Coordinates of C-alpha atoms in Angstrom, one line a residue:
M22 CA 92.4 98.7 131.4
S23 CA 89.6 97.2 129.8
R24 CA 86.1 95.6 130.3
K25 CA 87.3 92.2 129.1
I26 CA 90.4 92.5 131.8
I27 CA 87.9 93.2 134.3
E28 CA 86.0 90.3 133.7
V29 CA 88.5 87.9 133.4
E30 CA 90.7 88.8 136.5
G31 CA 87.8 91.0 138.5
P32 CA 87.1 87.3 140.1
K33 CA 90.7 86.5 141.0
W34 CA 91.0 90.1 142.5
V35 CA 88.2 89.9 144.7
E36 CA 89.1 86.2 146.0
Q37 CA 92.7 87.5 146.5
G38 CA 91.1 90.5 148.6
I39 CA 92.7 93.1 146.6
I40 CA 89.2 94.8 145.8
T41 CA 85.6 94.0 146.9
A42 CA 82.8 92.8 144.8
E43 CA 81.2 96.2 145.0
Q44 CA 84.5 97.8 143.7
E45 CA 84.4 95.2 140.7
Q46 CA 80.9 95.9 139.8
R47 CA 82.0 99.8 140.1
L48 CA 84.8 99.0 137.7
L49 CA 82.9 97.0 135.2
A50 CA 80.2 100.1 135.4
L51 CA 83.0 102.4 134.1
Y52 CA 83.2 100.5 131.2
P53 CA 79.9 99.5 129.4
V54 CA 79.6 97.0 127.1
D55 CA 80.7 97.5 123.7
D56 CA 77.4 97.3 121.0
K57 CA 79.4 98.6 118.2
A58 CA 78.8 95.3 116.4
I59 CA 75.1 95.1 117.3
G60 CA 75.0 98.8 116.0
L61 CA 76.5 97.7 112.8
L62 CA 73.6 95.3 111.7
P63 CA 71.1 97.8 110.8
L64 CA 73.8 99.7 108.4
L65 CA 74.3 96.6 106.8
G66 CA 70.8 95.5 106.5
S67 CA 70.4 98.8 105.1
L68 CA 73.5 98.7 102.7
L69 CA 72.0 95.2 101.2
V70 CA 68.5 96.9 100.7
L71 CA 70.3 99.5 98.7
L72 CA 72.2 97.5 96.7
S73 CA 69.1 95.4 95.7
A74 CA 67.4 98.5 94.5
L75 CA 70.7 99.6 92.9
S76 CA 70.9 96.4 91.1
L77 CA 67.4 96.7 89.6
I78 CA 67.7 100.3 88.5
A79 CA 71.0 99.5 86.9
A80 CA 69.8 96.6 84.9
N81 CA 67.1 98.8 83.8
W82 CA 68.6 102.1 83.8
Q83 CA 69.1 102.6 79.9
D84 CA 65.1 102.3 79.3
L85 CA 64.3 104.8 82.0
P86 CA 63.1 108.3 80.9
L87 CA 65.9 111.0 81.5
L88 CA 63.9 112.8 84.1
V89 CA 63.1 109.9 86.0
R90 CA 66.8 108.7 86.2
F91 CA 67.9 112.1 87.4
G92 CA 65.2 112.0 89.8
I93 CA 66.3 108.9 91.1
L94 CA 69.6 110.3 91.4
L95 CA 68.8 113.5 93.5
G96 CA 66.3 111.4 95.5
S97 CA 69.0 108.9 96.6
V98 CA 71.4 111.3 97.6
A99 CA 68.9 113.6 99.4
G100 CA 67.0 110.5 101.4
S101 CA 70.6 109.2 102.3
Y102 CA 71.4 112.4 104.0
A103 CA 67.9 112.9 105.5
A104 CA 67.6 109.4 106.6
G105 CA 71.0 109.6 108.1
E106 CA 70.3 112.9 109.9
Y107 CA 67.3 111.2 111.2
F108 CA 68.7 108.3 112.8
R109 CA 71.5 110.5 114.1
R110 CA 69.2 112.9 116.0
R111 CA 67.4 109.8 117.5
G112 CA 70.6 108.7 119.0
N113 CA 71.7 106.0 116.5
T114 CA 75.3 107.7 115.6
Q115 CA 76.7 104.9 113.8
L116 CA 73.8 104.0 111.3
G117 CA 73.1 107.7 111.1
M118 CA 76.9 108.4 110.1
G119 CA 76.7 105.3 107.9
L120 CA 73.7 106.7 106.1
V121 CA 75.5 110.3 105.6
G122 CA 78.5 108.4 104.1
L123 CA 76.3 106.3 101.6
G124 CA 74.9 109.7 100.7
L125 CA 78.5 110.9 99.9
I126 CA 79.1 107.9 98.1
L127 CA 75.9 108.6 96.1
F128 CA 76.8 112.1 95.4
G129 CA 79.9 110.9 94.0
T130 CA 77.8 108.6 91.7
S131 CA 75.5 110.9 90.4
I132 CA 78.0 113.1 89.1
I133 CA 79.5 110.7 86.8
L134 CA 76.0 109.2 85.9
T135 CA 74.8 112.6 85.2
S136 CA 78.1 113.5 83.1
Q137 CA 77.1 110.4 80.8
M138 CA 73.4 111.5 80.8
F139 CA 73.9 114.6 79.3
Q140 CA 76.9 113.5 77.5
L141 CA 79.3 116.1 79.0
I142 CA 82.9 115.6 78.1
G143 CA 85.0 116.7 80.8
Y144 CA 88.7 117.8 80.4
D145 CA 89.5 118.2 84.0
V146 CA 88.5 116.8 87.2
T147 CA 86.5 120.1 88.1
G148 CA 83.4 118.0 88.7
L149 CA 84.9 115.2 90.9
V150 CA 86.5 117.9 93.0
A151 CA 83.3 119.2 93.9
W152 CA 82.9 115.2 95.4
G153 CA 85.7 116.1 97.6
V154 CA 84.3 119.4 98.6
A155 CA 81.3 117.8 99.8
G156 CA 83.6 115.1 101.6
V157 CA 85.6 118.1 103.6
G158 CA 82.1 120.0 104.4
L159 CA 80.3 116.8 105.7
T160 CA 83.8 115.8 107.6
Y161 CA 83.5 119.4 109.4
L162 CA 79.8 119.4 109.9
Y163 CA 79.6 115.9 111.7
R164 CA 83.0 115.7 112.8
S165 CA 83.2 112.0 111.8
R166 CA 86.4 110.0 111.7
L167 CA 84.5 107.9 109.0
L168 CA 83.7 110.9 106.6
F169 CA 87.5 111.9 107.1
V170 CA 88.5 108.3 106.2
M171 CA 86.1 108.8 103.1
T172 CA 87.3 111.9 102.0
V173 CA 90.6 111.1 102.0
A174 CA 89.9 108.1 99.7
I175 CA 88.1 110.3 97.5
G176 CA 91.2 112.7 96.8
G177 CA 92.9 109.5 96.2
I178 CA 90.4 108.5 93.5
V179 CA 90.0 111.7 92.0
Q180 CA 93.7 112.0 91.7
G181 CA 93.8 108.8 90.3
Y182 CA 91.6 109.2 87.6
N183 CA 93.1 112.4 86.7
T184 CA 96.6 111.1 86.2
E185 CA 95.5 107.8 84.5
A186 CA 92.7 109.3 82.1
L187 CA 93.6 112.8 81.7
G188 CA 97.3 112.4 82.0
A189 CA 97.5 115.4 84.5
F190 CA 98.0 116.1 88.1
S191 CA 95.5 118.2 90.0
Y192 CA 97.2 120.6 92.2
A193 CA 94.0 122.3 93.2
T194 CA 93.0 118.6 94.7
A195 CA 96.2 117.8 96.4
V196 CA 96.4 121.2 97.9
F197 CA 93.0 121.0 99.1
T198 CA 93.0 117.9 100.6
A199 CA 96.1 118.5 102.4
L200 CA 94.8 122.0 103.7
T201 CA 91.5 121.1 104.6
L202 CA 92.0 117.7 106.2
G203 CA 95.4 118.7 107.4
Y204 CA 93.8 121.4 109.6
Y205 CA 91.1 118.9 110.6
W206 CA 93.4 116.6 112.0
W207 CA 95.6 119.5 113.3
R208 CA 92.5 121.1 115.3
Y209 CA 91.1 117.2 116.4
P210 CA 94.4 115.4 116.8
D211 CA 93.8 111.3 116.2
A212 CA 96.3 108.7 115.5
L213 CA 94.2 106.7 113.0
L214 CA 93.4 109.9 111.2
G215 CA 97.1 110.9 111.1
A216 CA 98.4 107.6 109.6
V217 CA 95.1 107.3 106.8
L218 CA 95.8 111.2 105.8
A219 CA 99.6 110.3 105.5
T220 CA 98.8 107.5 103.5
G221 CA 96.5 109.5 101.0
L222 CA 98.9 112.4 100.8
L223 CA 101.7 110.0 100.0
W224 CA 99.5 108.4 97.2
Q225 CA 99.1 111.7 95.8
A226 CA 102.9 112.5 95.7
G227 CA 103.6 109.1 94.1
L228 CA 101.2 110.3 91.3
L229 CA 102.8 113.7 91.0
I230 CA 106.2 111.6 90.7
G231 CA 105.0 109.4 88.1
V232 CA 103.1 112.5 86.0
L233 CA 106.2 114.5 86.1
H234 CA 109.0 111.8 85.0
I235 CA 111.4 113.2 87.6
K236 CA 113.7 110.9 89.9
I237 CA 111.7 108.7 92.3
T238 CA 113.7 110.1 95.2
W239 CA 112.0 113.3 94.9
F240 CA 109.1 111.6 96.6
F241 CA 110.8 111.5 99.8
V242 CA 111.4 115.4 100.0
A243 CA 107.4 115.3 100.1
A244 CA 107.2 112.2 102.4
M245 CA 109.2 114.1 104.9
L246 CA 107.5 117.4 104.7
I247 CA 104.4 115.2 106.0
Y248 CA 106.7 113.8 108.5
A249 CA 107.8 117.4 109.8
F250 CA 104.5 118.4 110.3
G251 CA 103.9 115.4 112.7
D252 CA 106.9 117.0 114.6
W253 CA 105.1 120.3 115.2
Q254 CA 101.6 118.3 116.5
A255 CA 101.4 118.7 120.4
D256 CA 99.4 115.7 120.6
R257 CA 102.3 112.7 120.3
P258 CA 100.2 110.0 119.0
A259 CA 98.6 111.7 116.6
G260 CA 102.0 113.0 115.4
R261 CA 103.6 110.0 115.4
A262 CA 100.9 108.2 113.6
L263 CA 101.3 111.0 111.2
Q264 CA 105.1 110.3 110.7
G265 CA 104.6 106.3 110.4
P266 CA 103.6 105.7 106.7
P267 CA 106.8 108.5 105.5
L268 CA 109.1 106.3 107.8
V269 CA 107.7 102.9 106.4
A270 CA 108.0 104.3 102.7
A271 CA 111.5 105.3 103.5
F272 CA 112.4 101.9 105.0
L273 CA 111.1 99.8 102.6
F274 CA 112.9 101.8 99.9
M275 CA 116.3 101.4 101.7
L276 CA 115.4 97.4 101.9
G277 CA 114.6 97.4 98.3
L278 CA 118.1 99.1 97.6
A279 CA 119.9 96.4 99.9
I280 CA 118.0 93.9 98.1
F281 CA 118.4 94.8 94.5
G282 CA 121.0 97.4 94.7
E283 CA 123.3 95.5 92.2
A284 CA 120.5 95.6 89.5
G285 CA 121.6 99.1 87.5
S286 CA 118.7 98.8 85.7
Y287 CA 116.9 101.4 87.6
T288 CA 119.5 103.1 89.4
D289 CA 119.6 105.9 86.8
R290 CA 116.2 106.9 88.2
L291 CA 117.4 107.4 91.6
Q292 CA 119.8 110.2 91.6
P293 CA 118.5 113.8 91.2
P294 CA 120.8 116.8 91.0
L295 CA 122.8 116.8 94.1
L296 CA 122.7 120.2 95.2
A297 CA 119.1 120.8 94.5
Y298 CA 118.3 117.8 96.3
L299 CA 120.1 118.3 99.4
V300 CA 118.9 122.1 99.4
A301 CA 115.2 121.0 99.3
L302 CA 115.9 117.8 101.9
G303 CA 118.0 120.2 104.3
A304 CA 115.2 123.0 104.2
V305 CA 112.6 120.0 105.5
L306 CA 114.9 118.7 107.8
V307 CA 115.5 122.2 109.4
L308 CA 111.6 122.7 109.6
S309 CA 111.5 119.0 111.3
L310 CA 114.3 119.8 113.8
A311 CA 112.8 123.2 114.6
G312 CA 109.3 121.1 115.6
K313 CA 111.2 118.5 117.5
K314 CA 113.0 121.1 119.5
A315 CA 109.8 123.1 120.0
R316 CA 108.2 119.8 121.3
G317 CA 111.1 118.7 123.3
R318 CA 111.8 115.4 121.0
L319 CA 115.0 116.0 119.7
S320 CA 115.8 112.6 120.3
S321 CA 113.7 111.5 117.5
A322 CA 116.0 113.0 115.0
T323 CA 117.7 109.8 114.4
D324 CA 114.5 108.9 112.1
W325 CA 116.2 111.3 109.7
L326 CA 119.2 108.4 109.2
L327 CA 116.8 106.6 106.9
L328 CA 117.5 109.4 104.4
L329 CA 121.0 109.5 104.2
P330 CA 121.9 109.7 100.2
G331 CA 123.6 106.7 99.8
F332 CA 121.8 106.0 96.5
Y333 CA 124.2 108.1 94.9
L334 CA 126.8 105.5 94.8
P335 CA 127.4 103.8 91.8
A336 CA 125.2 100.5 91.3
G337 CA 126.4 97.5 92.4
L338 CA 127.7 96.1 95.8
P339 CA 128.5 99.5 96.8
L340 CA 124.8 100.8 96.5
A341 CA 123.7 97.8 98.4
V342 CA 126.2 98.1 101.4
A343 CA 125.4 101.8 101.4
A344 CA 121.7 101.0 101.8
L345 CA 122.6 98.3 104.5
V346 CA 124.7 101.0 106.3
V347 CA 121.5 103.3 106.7
L348 CA 119.5 100.5 107.6
Y349 CA 121.5 99.4 110.7
A350 CA 122.0 102.9 111.6
Y351 CA 118.6 103.4 111.5
T352 CA 117.5 100.1 113.5
G353 CA 120.3 100.5 115.9
T354 CA 119.7 104.2 117.1
L355 CA 115.7 103.0 117.4
L356 CA 116.7 100.0 119.4
W357 CA 119.0 102.4 121.5
R358 CA 116.1 105.1 121.9
A359 CA 113.6 102.3 122.8
H360 CA 115.9 100.9 125.7
Q361 CA 116.4 104.4 127.0
E362 CA 112.7 105.3 127.0
Q363 CA 111.9 101.8 128.2
N364 CA 109.4 101.5 125.6
P365 CA 108.6 97.4 125.4
D366 CA 106.4 98.2 122.0
R367 CA 109.3 100.3 120.5
V368 CA 111.9 97.4 121.6
T369 CA 109.7 94.9 119.9
L370 CA 109.5 96.9 116.4
G371 CA 113.2 97.7 116.6
T372 CA 114.0 94.2 117.4
V373 CA 112.1 93.0 114.2
L374 CA 113.7 95.7 112.0
F375 CA 117.0 94.7 113.4
I376 CA 116.6 91.0 112.6
L377 CA 115.3 91.6 109.2
T378 CA 118.1 94.1 108.4
T379 CA 120.8 91.7 109.5
A380 CA 118.9 88.8 107.4
V381 CA 119.0 90.8 104.2
A382 CA 122.7 91.8 105.0
Y383 CA 123.7 88.0 105.5
F384 CA 121.7 86.9 102.2
R385 CA 123.3 89.8 100.3
L386 CA 126.9 89.5 101.2
T387 CA 127.5 86.0 101.7
W388 CA 125.0 84.1 99.0
G389 CA 127.0 84.4 96.2
F390 CA 130.4 82.6 97.3
M391 CA 129.4 80.7 100.4
N392 CA 128.5 76.8 100.3
K393 CA 124.8 76.6 100.6
S394 CA 124.8 74.0 103.5
L395 CA 127.1 76.4 105.4
F396 CA 125.0 79.4 104.2
F397 CA 122.2 78.0 105.9
L398 CA 123.6 76.7 109.1
L399 CA 125.9 80.0 110.2
G400 CA 122.3 82.1 109.1
G401 CA 120.4 80.1 111.4
I402 CA 122.8 80.3 114.0
L403 CA 123.5 84.0 113.4
L404 CA 119.6 85.0 113.5
L405 CA 119.0 82.6 116.9
G406 CA 121.8 84.1 118.8
L407 CA 120.5 87.9 117.6
S408 CA 117.1 86.9 118.5
W409 CA 117.7 85.5 122.2
Y410 CA 120.2 88.7 122.8
L411 CA 117.6 91.3 121.7
R412 CA 115.0 89.5 123.2
R413 CA 116.8 89.2 126.7
R414 CA 117.4 92.8 126.2
A415 CA 113.9 93.4 125.7
V416 CA 113.0 91.5 128.9
Q417 CA 115.5 93.5 130.9
T418 CA 114.0 96.7 129.8
A419 CA 110.6 95.6 130.4
A420 CA 111.4 94.4 134.1
P421 CA 111.1 97.0 136.8
D422 CA 114.1 98.5 138.1
A423 CA 115.0 96.6 141.3
S424 CA 117.0 99.4 142.7
T425 CA 113.9 101.5 142.8
P426 CA 112.9 101.9 146.5
N427 CA 109.4 100.5 147.0
P428 CA 107.3 103.2 148.1

């Protein structure tokens, strides 16, 4: 229910006698007018003014005395924090948090510019880690989703700089981000923050794989470890949001193998030592299943079908077929679960993924030898027929059970 629905449908309900005009007004009162867009205007105006001042300072930066430059940096950071706190206490929370977030950005910029002013040479990211520490502190202090998202981004930037410029991975940054922001998400579960945190951690895991030059499939051990923590979260939407990015990564990986599996140029980077890989992945699987059992969600164990190690097959058609089998196993069980749970959103997702998998399978298995006119004709008929059947099943799932007696 939302204010927009009541505004559109309310007069019809009053006209049909479902509710009275007074009840319509009471319902509208429960959903006040959303003034978020209006609240953003002062923040955008402040940002433009600040950008103008920064442009002027940047153009004359080298001509300014050292102490003046240092004072500008300190003053801008302190001024942003002070202004943010001022507006927050006066009830303008959005503008206040926006200015605090701006202060966090200026703090990181000040670290970089101070290093340049005093010609400090850094051989690690200790200074930039302080930026992340400040972000975490502000996130806990204000319990702000904006600051949480910014801190995840800062962790990714710091890690990216470390791996690209210094050729090393900062384990301290990764562990600090995972523990501090992970605990925040655990204590204050939120779907958006779960998805953002998982994406940020996956980014850092990908950088670690690149730095260590190990088989890229080790990435999914880290990804499914993130997924496993979602199983232990009591808040189901938040837990599912944390699991979304790892599942998306696994699905896209398998889809890539199904499409490009016959190209053997990269398949030598897929196969880690079998025993070590299975032991590591098995340990994460046990952790995940324990969480699912504790929360009564064992039916979602079918998500792990995406992790079937079909990539150990030889490059070529066997690898592509194995990837397709994995995709069909996952999308088929996803649809089955969606119909069992009568979840229309999941039915739609499963339908789209199943049709996508079928399209890839049809293309991979028939393009090489089939007449192209016949290829497109049969492909169109296949997808149209499959789309009609799955949509019919989706409508049946969404429709109320006729056998259920009326109260």
